[in-house]
Amino acid sequence: MIRCISCNEEYDDDEIIYTCSKCGSILEVECDVEDIPRETFEGRRDNIWKYKEFLPVKYENRVSLDEGGTPFCKCDTIGDELGIDLYVKVEGSNPTGSFKDRGMSVGTTKAVDLGVDMVGCASTGNTSASLSAYAARAGLKCAVVLPDGKVALGKLAQAMFHGAKVFAIDGNFDDALETITQLALDGELYLLNSINPYRLEGQKTIGMEVVHDLGWQSPDRIILPVGNAGNISAIWKGITEFRDAGYIKDTPMMTGIQAVDSAPIANAVKAGSDEVIPVENPETIATAIRIGAPVSSLKAMRAIKESNGTAETVTDDEILDAQKYLARSEGIGVEPASAASIAGLRKLVENGVVDKGEKVVCIVTGHVLKDPNVAIDACEEPTKVSSDPNDIKSVIRNL
Ligand code: F0G
């Protein structure tokens, strides 16, 4: 069943609907799971479908590239430096290089369940990269709308290469989302942005995996970058479903990080207000989270509040610095948006919001190769040498 998160109006599973027709608010899929012992999941292949009882689509229709089961790395170099117990969940290791694959696997499976033949999305890059791959896998037609000139190179290459019809508009992500939503409401395509609640059903498996990875324990805190605010909402849903199933007792403080000039949710949290005021012209080098009007802000605010969490802002310089820090001290290469979680963690430790000794999980959402230009610009050019080993010797002896 699909339910409105504001007025509780109910809708059938096979209804194609994105917002409540009664009050206009956003929707959530209600997942009825009863009495499944957690041992059920052991010994299954380590992808999102190991939690199939919690995924409200037809398992036999599943569109999968073996997504999920991503690395969960204990990061003692950074953890010791900050005085915390740090783990990093590496979502860049998904098939198309971002966490979106979890949501697209379930979302395109729902598209198959419904019998639609065309899917679409607006995107800052990763959603389109993922959807175009899963649409190809499912044999569905696919259209994506992107903000012209503001999508990182690797993501654009993926969307184009997997065969989606790619449109670039003169506008930002928020404008692109309005355009594609209108096409969906006109019945032209099935919308697979995170306003579609089935997307979040896939992404909630991040939260489930984190507690599973920790041996059926909740961390004290989960920190992640926030853009359109679907992922923080989804992870909280996964956590609460596992709590309600009796697998864990405690829950983590959900902590969202936004870039300072694209921070409607963090601004509201910091102001102690429930009202999320859209940012007119969002900007940040972390183009993935260059979003001013997050569609899931109601769910995200609920997640932060219910979990006793918080939100913080970081500057582009702090993001770039954290991206390099994670790459060079732990060997984990992530795109700028993902590094916002590490930049936010550093800031929250400095401010005393994160306590010493806390068990913190940072979700890093996309691979470094998604945005090769930013990575290259952040580094020294390769040193040109002759093929004479002595030329190299003189340099490496001074490293
Ligand atoms: N990190 C990365 C790498 C992303 O691509 C996104 C969102 C986020 C974080 C934020 O997640 O929107 O659920 O709060 N990217 C979307 C896209 C908007 O179109 O690829 P969110």
mmCIF file of C-alpha atoms in Angstrom, residues 29-396:
data_model
loop_
_atom_site.group_PDB
_atom_site.id
_atom_site.type_symbol
_atom_site.label_atom_id
_atom_site.label_comp_id
_atom_site.label_asym_id
_atom_site.label_seq_id
_atom_site.Cartn_x
_atom_site.Cartn_y
_atom_site.Cartn_z
ATOM 1 C CA VAL A 29 5.263 2.694 0.499
ATOM 2 C CA GLU A 30 4.073 0.802 3.521
ATOM 3 C CA CYS A 31 5.933 -2.444 3.891
ATOM 4 C CA ASP A 32 4.112 -5.155 5.841
ATOM 5 C CA VAL A 33 6.755 -7.530 7.100
ATOM 6 C CA GLU A 34 5.957 -9.966 9.838
ATOM 7 C CA ASP A 35 8.035 -12.298 11.926
ATOM 8 C CA ILE A 36 11.068 -12.815 9.764
ATOM 9 C CA PRO A 37 14.005 -13.959 11.868
ATOM 10 C CA ARG A 38 17.182 -12.103 10.942
ATOM 11 C CA GLU A 39 18.929 -15.411 10.240
ATOM 12 C CA THR A 40 16.787 -15.484 7.071
ATOM 13 C CA PHE A 41 19.263 -13.135 5.407
ATOM 14 C CA GLU A 42 22.404 -15.130 6.156
ATOM 15 C CA GLY A 43 23.949 -17.152 3.349
ATOM 16 C CA ARG A 44 22.130 -15.244 0.652
ATOM 17 C CA ARG A 45 24.044 -13.486 -2.109
ATOM 18 C CA ASP A 46 25.210 -10.116 -0.821
ATOM 19 C CA ASN A 47 23.104 -7.708 -2.860
ATOM 20 C CA ILE A 48 20.007 -5.667 -2.003
ATOM 21 C CA TRP A 49 17.726 -8.615 -2.815
ATOM 22 C CA LYS A 50 18.966 -10.473 0.258
ATOM 23 C CA TYR A 51 16.315 -8.365 2.008
ATOM 24 C CA LYS A 52 13.652 -9.275 -0.564
ATOM 25 C CA GLU A 53 10.970 -9.664 2.111
ATOM 26 C CA PHE A 54 11.343 -5.910 2.706
ATOM 27 C CA LEU A 55 11.236 -4.954 -0.991
ATOM 28 C CA PRO A 56 7.607 -4.460 -2.039
ATOM 29 C CA VAL A 57 7.911 -5.423 -5.723
ATOM 30 C CA LYS A 58 7.696 -8.773 -7.529
ATOM 31 C CA TYR A 59 10.959 -10.616 -6.881
ATOM 32 C CA GLU A 60 10.499 -12.720 -10.020
ATOM 33 C CA ASN A 61 10.446 -9.503 -12.129
ATOM 34 C CA ARG A 62 13.583 -8.061 -10.562
ATOM 35 C CA VAL A 63 15.888 -5.913 -12.648
ATOM 36 C CA SER A 64 19.268 -6.353 -11.035
ATOM 37 C CA LEU A 65 22.945 -5.731 -11.708
ATOM 38 C CA ASP A 66 23.926 -7.277 -8.362
ATOM 39 C CA GLU A 67 23.759 -3.872 -6.620
ATOM 40 C CA GLY A 68 24.298 -3.429 -2.885
ATOM 41 C CA GLY A 69 26.572 -5.415 -0.606
ATOM 42 C CA THR A 70 29.023 -2.511 -0.839
ATOM 43 C CA PRO A 71 32.323 -2.258 1.071
ATOM 44 C CA PHE A 72 32.108 -1.227 4.706
ATOM 45 C CA CYS A 73 35.543 0.064 5.626
ATOM 46 C CA LYS A 74 36.766 0.758 9.120
ATOM 47 C CA CYS A 75 38.793 3.955 8.760
ATOM 48 C CA ASP A 76 41.239 4.132 11.646
ATOM 49 C CA THR A 77 43.562 6.799 10.256
ATOM 50 C CA ILE A 78 40.817 9.413 10.111
ATOM 51 C CA GLY A 79 38.933 7.894 13.039
ATOM 52 C CA ASP A 80 41.970 8.093 15.359
ATOM 53 C CA GLU A 81 42.711 11.624 14.241
ATOM 54 C CA LEU A 82 39.169 12.704 15.091
ATOM 55 C CA GLY A 83 38.885 10.553 18.215
ATOM 56 C CA ILE A 84 35.943 8.508 16.944
ATOM 57 C CA ASP A 85 35.186 5.000 15.721
ATOM 58 C CA LEU A 86 34.718 5.598 11.984
ATOM 59 C CA TYR A 87 33.302 3.375 9.246
ATOM 60 C CA VAL A 88 32.788 4.371 5.629
ATOM 61 C CA LYS A 89 30.136 2.721 3.443
ATOM 62 C CA VAL A 90 31.480 2.891 -0.103
ATOM 63 C CA GLU A 91 28.480 3.296 -2.397
ATOM 64 C CA GLY A 92 30.716 4.126 -5.357
ATOM 65 C CA SER A 93 31.273 0.374 -5.610
ATOM 66 C CA ASN A 94 27.757 -0.168 -6.969
ATOM 67 C CA PRO A 95 27.439 -1.219 -10.636
ATOM 68 C CA THR A 96 27.183 2.299 -12.094
ATOM 69 C CA GLY A 97 29.269 3.882 -9.348
ATOM 70 C CA SER A 98 26.662 5.361 -7.012
ATOM 71 C CA PHE A 99 24.009 4.452 -4.431
ATOM 72 C CA LYS A 100 21.309 5.244 -6.987
ATOM 73 C CA ASP A 101 21.584 1.675 -8.288
ATOM 74 C CA ARG A 102 19.806 0.345 -5.204
ATOM 75 C CA GLY A 103 16.824 2.592 -5.876
ATOM 76 C CA MET A 104 16.839 2.032 -9.615
ATOM 77 C CA SER A 105 16.892 -1.733 -9.228
ATOM 78 C CA VAL A 106 13.656 -1.606 -7.223
ATOM 79 C CA GLY A 107 12.248 1.325 -9.241
ATOM 80 C CA THR A 108 12.692 -0.338 -12.621
ATOM 81 C CA THR A 109 11.362 -3.596 -11.177
ATOM 82 C CA LYS A 110 8.218 -1.648 -10.215
ATOM 83 C CA ALA A 111 8.102 -0.296 -13.786
ATOM 84 C CA VAL A 112 8.145 -3.889 -15.041
ATOM 85 C CA ASP A 113 5.472 -4.894 -12.489
ATOM 86 C CA LEU A 114 3.294 -2.054 -13.790
ATOM 87 C CA GLY A 115 3.927 -2.941 -17.435
ATOM 88 C CA VAL A 116 5.089 0.536 -18.513
ATOM 89 C CA ASP A 117 7.438 0.840 -21.494
ATOM 90 C CA MET A 118 9.134 4.173 -20.862
ATOM 91 C CA VAL A 119 10.903 5.578 -17.807
ATOM 92 C CA GLY A 120 12.463 8.957 -17.140
ATOM 93 C CA CYS A 121 14.132 11.202 -14.606
ATOM 94 C CA ALA A 122 15.690 14.582 -14.024
ATOM 95 C CA SER A 123 19.201 14.403 -12.673
ATOM 96 C CA THR A 124 22.328 16.118 -11.487
ATOM 97 C CA GLY A 125 24.035 13.096 -13.105
ATOM 98 C CA ASN A 126 24.046 9.910 -11.072
ATOM 99 C CA THR A 127 20.325 9.216 -11.205
ATOM 100 C CA SER A 128 20.440 9.426 -15.000
ATOM 101 C CA ALA A 129 23.563 7.256 -15.215
ATOM 102 C CA SER A 130 21.897 4.614 -13.109
ATOM 103 C CA LEU A 131 18.458 4.754 -14.686
ATOM 104 C CA SER A 132 19.839 4.522 -18.208
ATOM 105 C CA ALA A 133 21.726 1.329 -17.268
ATOM 106 C CA TYR A 134 18.768 -0.294 -15.494
ATOM 107 C CA ALA A 135 16.387 0.710 -18.296
ATOM 108 C CA ALA A 136 18.749 -0.974 -20.743
ATOM 109 C CA ARG A 137 18.820 -4.058 -18.536
ATOM 110 C CA ALA A 138 15.009 -4.151 -18.402
ATOM 111 C CA GLY A 139 14.475 -3.326 -22.076
ATOM 112 C CA LEU A 140 12.664 -0.074 -21.241
ATOM 113 C CA LYS A 141 12.874 3.186 -23.173
ATOM 114 C CA CYS A 142 14.449 5.982 -21.176
ATOM 115 C CA ALA A 143 14.527 9.806 -21.278
ATOM 116 C CA VAL A 144 16.587 11.956 -18.923
ATOM 117 C CA VAL A 145 16.594 15.727 -18.402
ATOM 118 C CA LEU A 146 19.796 17.349 -17.150
ATOM 119 C CA PRO A 147 20.942 20.873 -16.275
ATOM 120 C CA ASP A 148 23.065 21.836 -19.275
ATOM 121 C CA GLY A 149 26.785 22.110 -18.479
ATOM 122 C CA LYS A 150 26.354 21.147 -14.813
ATOM 123 C CA VAL A 151 26.694 17.372 -14.977
ATOM 124 C CA ALA A 152 30.063 15.757 -14.250
ATOM 125 C CA LEU A 153 31.726 14.125 -17.241
ATOM 126 C CA GLY A 154 31.628 10.482 -16.112
ATOM 127 C CA LYS A 155 27.905 10.631 -15.348
ATOM 128 C CA LEU A 156 27.043 12.231 -18.675
ATOM 129 C CA ALA A 157 29.107 9.603 -20.498
ATOM 130 C CA GLN A 158 27.198 6.827 -18.732
ATOM 131 C CA ALA A 159 23.734 8.214 -19.477
ATOM 132 C CA MET A 160 24.626 8.674 -23.137
ATOM 133 C CA PHE A 161 26.431 5.373 -23.516
ATOM 134 C CA HIS A 162 23.651 3.208 -22.065
ATOM 135 C CA GLY A 163 21.325 4.608 -24.689
ATOM 136 C CA ALA A 164 19.010 6.990 -22.852
ATOM 137 C CA LYS A 165 17.625 9.945 -24.788
ATOM 138 C CA VAL A 166 19.464 12.772 -23.058
ATOM 139 C CA PHE A 167 18.000 16.296 -22.889
ATOM 140 C CA ALA A 168 19.984 19.258 -21.556
ATOM 141 C CA ILE A 169 17.947 22.238 -20.380
ATOM 142 C CA ASP A 170 18.888 25.817 -19.730
ATOM 143 C CA GLY A 171 18.095 25.627 -16.026
ATOM 144 C CA ASN A 172 19.088 23.855 -12.837
ATOM 145 C CA PHE A 173 18.068 20.459 -11.408
ATOM 146 C CA ASP A 174 14.932 21.883 -9.816
ATOM 147 C CA ASP A 175 13.778 23.150 -13.230
ATOM 148 C CA ALA A 176 14.639 19.814 -14.860
ATOM 149 C CA LEU A 177 12.576 17.979 -12.251
ATOM 150 C CA GLU A 178 9.574 20.184 -12.942
ATOM 151 C CA THR A 179 9.854 19.463 -16.655
ATOM 152 C CA ILE A 180 10.104 15.684 -16.341
ATOM 153 C CA THR A 181 7.371 15.585 -13.667
ATOM 154 C CA GLN A 182 4.995 17.305 -16.065
ATOM 155 C CA LEU A 183 5.786 14.678 -18.705
ATOM 156 C CA ALA A 184 5.066 11.952 -16.148
ATOM 157 C CA LEU A 185 1.783 13.579 -15.103
ATOM 158 C CA ASP A 186 0.830 13.779 -18.786
ATOM 159 C CA GLY A 187 1.286 10.006 -18.937
ATOM 160 C CA GLU A 188 4.317 10.065 -21.246
ATOM 161 C CA LEU A 189 6.644 8.112 -18.955
ATOM 162 C CA TYR A 190 7.053 6.505 -15.530
ATOM 163 C CA LEU A 191 8.976 8.904 -13.284
ATOM 164 C CA LEU A 192 11.925 7.429 -11.399
ATOM 165 C CA ASN A 193 13.129 10.371 -9.373
ATOM 166 C CA SER A 194 13.040 9.864 -5.636
ATOM 167 C CA ILE A 195 9.582 11.424 -5.410
ATOM 168 C CA ASN A 196 8.601 7.943 -6.615
ATOM 169 C CA PRO A 197 8.423 6.113 -3.278
ATOM 170 C CA TYR A 198 9.593 2.805 -4.780
ATOM 171 C CA ARG A 199 13.020 4.326 -5.418
ATOM 172 C CA LEU A 200 13.437 4.844 -1.707
ATOM 173 C CA GLU A 201 12.484 1.234 -1.004
ATOM 174 C CA GLY A 202 15.696 0.226 -2.781
ATOM 175 C CA GLN A 203 17.803 2.869 -1.083
ATOM 176 C CA LYS A 204 16.596 1.961 2.395
ATOM 177 C CA THR A 205 18.819 -1.132 2.092
ATOM 178 C CA ILE A 206 21.829 1.116 2.855
ATOM 179 C CA GLY A 207 20.514 1.529 6.399
ATOM 180 C CA MET A 208 19.763 -2.174 6.626
ATOM 181 C CA GLU A 209 23.249 -3.120 5.438
ATOM 182 C CA VAL A 210 24.916 -0.752 7.883
ATOM 183 C CA VAL A 211 23.332 -2.459 10.899
ATOM 184 C CA HIS A 212 23.944 -5.875 9.350
ATOM 185 C CA ASP A 213 27.595 -4.905 8.625
ATOM 186 C CA LEU A 214 27.985 -3.924 12.287
ATOM 187 C CA GLY A 215 26.764 -7.336 13.441
ATOM 188 C CA TRP A 216 23.152 -6.263 14.084
ATOM 189 C CA GLN A 217 24.031 -3.086 15.912
ATOM 190 C CA SER A 218 23.143 0.494 15.232
ATOM 191 C CA PRO A 219 25.975 3.021 14.942
ATOM 192 C CA ASP A 220 25.596 6.152 17.065
ATOM 193 C CA ARG A 221 25.370 8.281 13.959
ATOM 194 C CA ILE A 222 25.037 8.075 10.178
ATOM 195 C CA ILE A 223 26.380 11.048 8.201
ATOM 196 C CA LEU A 224 25.601 11.589 4.533
ATOM 197 C CA PRO A 225 25.378 14.284 1.875
ATOM 198 C CA VAL A 226 21.888 15.639 1.184
ATOM 199 C CA GLY A 227 20.606 16.966 -2.130
ATOM 200 C CA ASN A 228 17.052 16.096 -3.094
ATOM 201 C CA ALA A 229 16.810 14.479 0.380
ATOM 202 C CA GLY A 230 15.603 11.052 -0.737
ATOM 203 C CA ASN A 231 18.542 9.099 0.589
ATOM 204 C CA ILE A 232 18.502 10.334 4.185
ATOM 205 C CA SER A 233 14.769 9.583 4.265
ATOM 206 C CA ALA A 234 15.279 6.135 2.756
ATOM 207 C CA ILE A 235 18.086 5.142 5.110
ATOM 208 C CA TRP A 236 15.981 6.158 8.113
ATOM 209 C CA LYS A 237 13.091 4.072 6.761
ATOM 210 C CA GLY A 238 15.369 1.041 6.488
ATOM 211 C CA ILE A 239 16.676 1.538 10.000
ATOM 212 C CA THR A 240 13.221 1.920 11.539
ATOM 213 C CA GLU A 241 11.916 -1.133 9.692
ATOM 214 C CA PHE A 242 14.767 -3.194 11.125
ATOM 215 C CA ARG A 243 14.093 -1.744 14.570
ATOM 216 C CA ASP A 244 10.385 -2.526 14.261
ATOM 217 C CA ALA A 245 11.254 -6.059 13.156
ATOM 218 C CA GLY A 246 13.175 -6.401 16.428
ATOM 219 C CA TYR A 247 16.657 -6.771 14.872
ATOM 220 C CA ILE A 248 18.082 -3.714 16.671
ATOM 221 C CA LYS A 249 17.021 -1.618 19.659
ATOM 222 C CA ASP A 250 18.909 1.650 19.258
ATOM 223 C CA THR A 251 18.860 3.857 16.203
ATOM 224 C CA PRO A 252 21.472 6.257 14.787
ATOM 225 C CA MET A 253 21.294 10.045 14.758
ATOM 226 C CA MET A 254 20.690 10.877 11.100
ATOM 227 C CA THR A 255 23.030 13.682 10.132
ATOM 228 C CA GLY A 256 22.692 15.426 6.777
ATOM 229 C CA ILE A 257 25.377 17.581 5.169
ATOM 230 C CA GLN A 258 24.718 20.188 2.498
ATOM 231 C CA ALA A 259 26.922 22.583 0.545
ATOM 232 C CA VAL A 260 26.619 26.028 2.060
ATOM 233 C CA ASP A 261 25.001 27.653 -0.990
ATOM 234 C CA SER A 262 22.616 24.740 -1.591
ATOM 235 C CA ALA A 263 21.465 24.163 1.960
ATOM 236 C CA PRO A 264 17.711 24.603 2.462
ATOM 237 C CA ILE A 265 17.445 21.693 4.899
ATOM 238 C CA ALA A 266 20.562 22.469 6.949
ATOM 239 C CA ASN A 267 19.437 26.119 7.103
ATOM 240 C CA ALA A 268 16.068 25.071 8.538
ATOM 241 C CA VAL A 269 17.632 22.686 11.064
ATOM 242 C CA LYS A 270 20.139 25.316 12.186
ATOM 243 C CA ALA A 271 17.372 27.902 12.531
ATOM 244 C CA GLY A 272 15.371 25.445 14.643
ATOM 245 C CA SER A 273 12.520 25.727 12.140
ATOM 246 C CA ASP A 274 10.341 23.035 10.548
ATOM 247 C CA GLU A 275 9.948 25.100 7.421
ATOM 248 C CA VAL A 276 12.346 24.344 4.573
ATOM 249 C CA ILE A 277 12.686 27.463 2.431
ATOM 250 C CA PRO A 278 13.943 26.700 -1.113
ATOM 251 C CA VAL A 279 17.240 28.245 -2.224
ATOM 252 C CA GLU A 280 16.649 30.175 -5.453
ATOM 253 C CA ASN A 281 19.996 29.719 -7.280
ATOM 254 C CA PRO A 282 21.838 26.829 -5.625
ATOM 255 C CA GLU A 283 25.588 26.644 -6.242
ATOM 256 C CA THR A 284 28.404 24.273 -5.329
ATOM 257 C CA ILE A 285 31.302 22.468 -6.962
ATOM 258 C CA ALA A 286 29.615 19.270 -5.736
ATOM 259 C CA THR A 287 27.195 19.322 -8.670
ATOM 260 C CA ALA A 288 25.435 16.149 -7.470
ATOM 261 C CA ILE A 289 23.906 18.113 -4.583
ATOM 262 C CA ARG A 290 23.412 21.435 -6.363
ATOM 263 C CA ILE A 291 19.707 21.441 -5.471
ATOM 264 C CA GLY A 292 17.592 24.250 -4.024
ATOM 265 C CA ALA A 293 14.154 22.686 -3.539
ATOM 266 C CA PRO A 294 14.493 19.107 -2.247
ATOM 267 C CA VAL A 295 11.328 17.107 -2.967
ATOM 268 C CA SER A 296 11.763 14.861 0.064
ATOM 269 C CA SER A 297 12.419 17.655 2.544
ATOM 270 C CA LEU A 298 9.389 16.707 4.690
ATOM 271 C CA LYS A 299 10.648 13.137 5.046
ATOM 272 C CA ALA A 300 14.213 14.310 5.669
ATOM 273 C CA MET A 301 13.157 16.721 8.407
ATOM 274 C CA ARG A 302 11.126 13.930 9.988
ATOM 275 C CA ALA A 303 14.133 11.588 9.864
ATOM 276 C CA ILE A 304 16.431 14.166 11.458
ATOM 277 C CA LYS A 305 13.917 15.036 14.164
ATOM 278 C CA GLU A 306 12.825 11.482 15.029
ATOM 279 C CA SER A 307 16.406 10.271 15.184
ATOM 280 C CA ASN A 308 17.613 13.200 17.280
ATOM 281 C CA GLY A 309 19.998 13.978 14.437
ATOM 282 C CA THR A 310 21.155 17.219 12.899
ATOM 283 C CA ALA A 311 22.348 18.914 9.716
ATOM 284 C CA GLU A 312 25.419 20.983 8.885
ATOM 285 C CA THR A 313 26.764 23.008 5.988
ATOM 286 C CA VAL A 314 30.225 22.822 4.426
ATOM 287 C CA THR A 315 32.024 25.075 1.947
ATOM 288 C CA ASP A 316 33.364 23.946 -1.420
ATOM 289 C CA ASP A 317 36.915 24.245 -0.079
ATOM 290 C CA GLU A 318 36.055 22.019 2.869
ATOM 291 C CA ILE A 319 34.506 19.483 0.477
ATOM 292 C CA LEU A 320 37.564 19.408 -1.796
ATOM 293 C CA ASP A 321 39.890 19.160 1.151
ATOM 294 C CA ALA A 322 37.921 16.242 2.627
ATOM 295 C CA GLN A 323 37.814 14.496 -0.756
ATOM 296 C CA LYS A 324 41.618 14.504 -0.915
ATOM 297 C CA TYR A 325 41.968 13.614 2.773
ATOM 298 C CA LEU A 326 39.807 10.499 2.345
ATOM 299 C CA ALA A 327 41.591 9.489 -0.857
ATOM 300 C CA ARG A 328 45.080 9.935 0.584
ATOM 301 C CA SER A 329 44.645 8.752 4.136
ATOM 302 C CA GLU A 330 42.264 5.838 3.557
ATOM 303 C CA GLY A 331 42.543 5.034 -0.166
ATOM 304 C CA ILE A 332 38.846 5.694 -0.788
ATOM 305 C CA GLY A 333 38.176 7.745 -3.911
ATOM 306 C CA VAL A 334 34.849 9.566 -3.952
ATOM 307 C CA GLU A 335 33.220 12.349 -5.903
ATOM 308 C CA PRO A 336 32.928 15.808 -4.288
ATOM 309 C CA ALA A 337 29.321 15.445 -3.034
ATOM 310 C CA SER A 338 30.256 12.261 -1.209
ATOM 311 C CA ALA A 339 33.143 13.977 0.517
ATOM 312 C CA ALA A 340 30.638 16.375 2.081
ATOM 313 C CA SER A 341 29.966 13.634 4.625
ATOM 314 C CA ILE A 342 33.626 13.603 5.719
ATOM 315 C CA ALA A 343 33.837 17.418 5.636
ATOM 316 C CA GLY A 344 30.690 17.563 7.755
ATOM 317 C CA LEU A 345 32.044 15.012 10.184
ATOM 318 C CA ARG A 346 35.208 17.062 10.686
ATOM 319 C CA LYS A 347 33.164 20.171 11.360
ATOM 320 C CA LEU A 348 30.815 18.423 13.781
ATOM 321 C CA VAL A 349 33.768 16.996 15.714
ATOM 322 C CA GLU A 350 35.309 20.478 15.890
ATOM 323 C CA ASN A 351 32.011 21.965 17.109
ATOM 324 C CA GLY A 352 31.676 19.279 19.749
ATOM 325 C CA VAL A 353 28.417 17.971 18.253
ATOM 326 C CA VAL A 354 29.985 14.570 17.599
ATOM 327 C CA ASP A 355 31.251 13.174 20.893
ATOM 328 C CA LYS A 356 34.639 11.546 21.334
ATOM 329 C CA GLY A 357 34.390 7.795 20.914
ATOM 330 C CA GLU A 358 31.159 7.901 18.892
ATOM 331 C CA LYS A 359 30.620 5.099 16.404
ATOM 332 C CA VAL A 360 30.028 6.996 13.170
ATOM 333 C CA VAL A 361 29.189 5.688 9.701
ATOM 334 C CA CYS A 362 29.798 8.053 6.786
ATOM 335 C CA ILE A 363 27.987 7.143 3.588
ATOM 336 C CA VAL A 364 30.113 8.049 0.575
ATOM 337 C CA THR A 365 27.671 8.077 -2.277
ATOM 338 C CA GLY A 366 29.580 8.134 -5.586
ATOM 339 C CA HIS A 367 32.923 7.119 -7.122
ATOM 340 C CA VAL A 368 35.825 9.527 -7.738
ATOM 341 C CA LEU A 369 35.754 8.711 -11.479
ATOM 342 C CA LYS A 370 32.301 10.224 -11.782
ATOM 343 C CA ASP A 371 33.907 13.655 -11.808
ATOM 344 C CA PRO A 372 37.404 13.261 -13.285
ATOM 345 C CA ASN A 373 37.783 16.975 -13.994
ATOM 346 C CA VAL A 374 37.550 17.942 -10.336
ATOM 347 C CA ALA A 375 39.985 15.167 -9.405
ATOM 348 C CA ILE A 376 42.549 16.214 -12.016
ATOM 349 C CA ASP A 377 42.237 19.916 -11.194
ATOM 350 C CA ALA A 378 43.009 19.109 -7.553
ATOM 351 C CA CYS A 379 46.359 17.497 -8.376
ATOM 352 C CA GLU A 380 49.823 18.296 -9.653
ATOM 353 C CA GLU A 381 50.396 17.507 -13.311
ATOM 354 C CA PRO A 382 52.326 14.270 -13.928
ATOM 355 C CA THR A 383 56.077 15.014 -13.867
ATOM 356 C CA LYS A 384 57.536 14.680 -17.353
ATOM 357 C CA VAL A 385 60.810 12.705 -17.360
ATOM 358 C CA SER A 386 62.971 10.836 -19.832
ATOM 359 C CA SER A 387 62.972 7.042 -19.773
ATOM 360 C CA ASP A 388 66.256 7.138 -17.836
ATOM 361 C CA PRO A 389 65.554 5.574 -14.367
ATOM 362 C CA ASN A 390 67.984 8.054 -12.802
ATOM 363 C CA ASP A 391 65.602 10.905 -13.583
ATOM 364 C CA ILE A 392 62.935 9.156 -11.503
ATOM 365 C CA LYS A 393 65.380 8.089 -8.794
ATOM 366 C CA SER A 394 66.359 11.667 -8.077
ATOM 367 C CA VAL A 395 62.714 12.560 -7.531
ATOM 368 C CA ILE A 396 61.475 9.559 -5.521
#
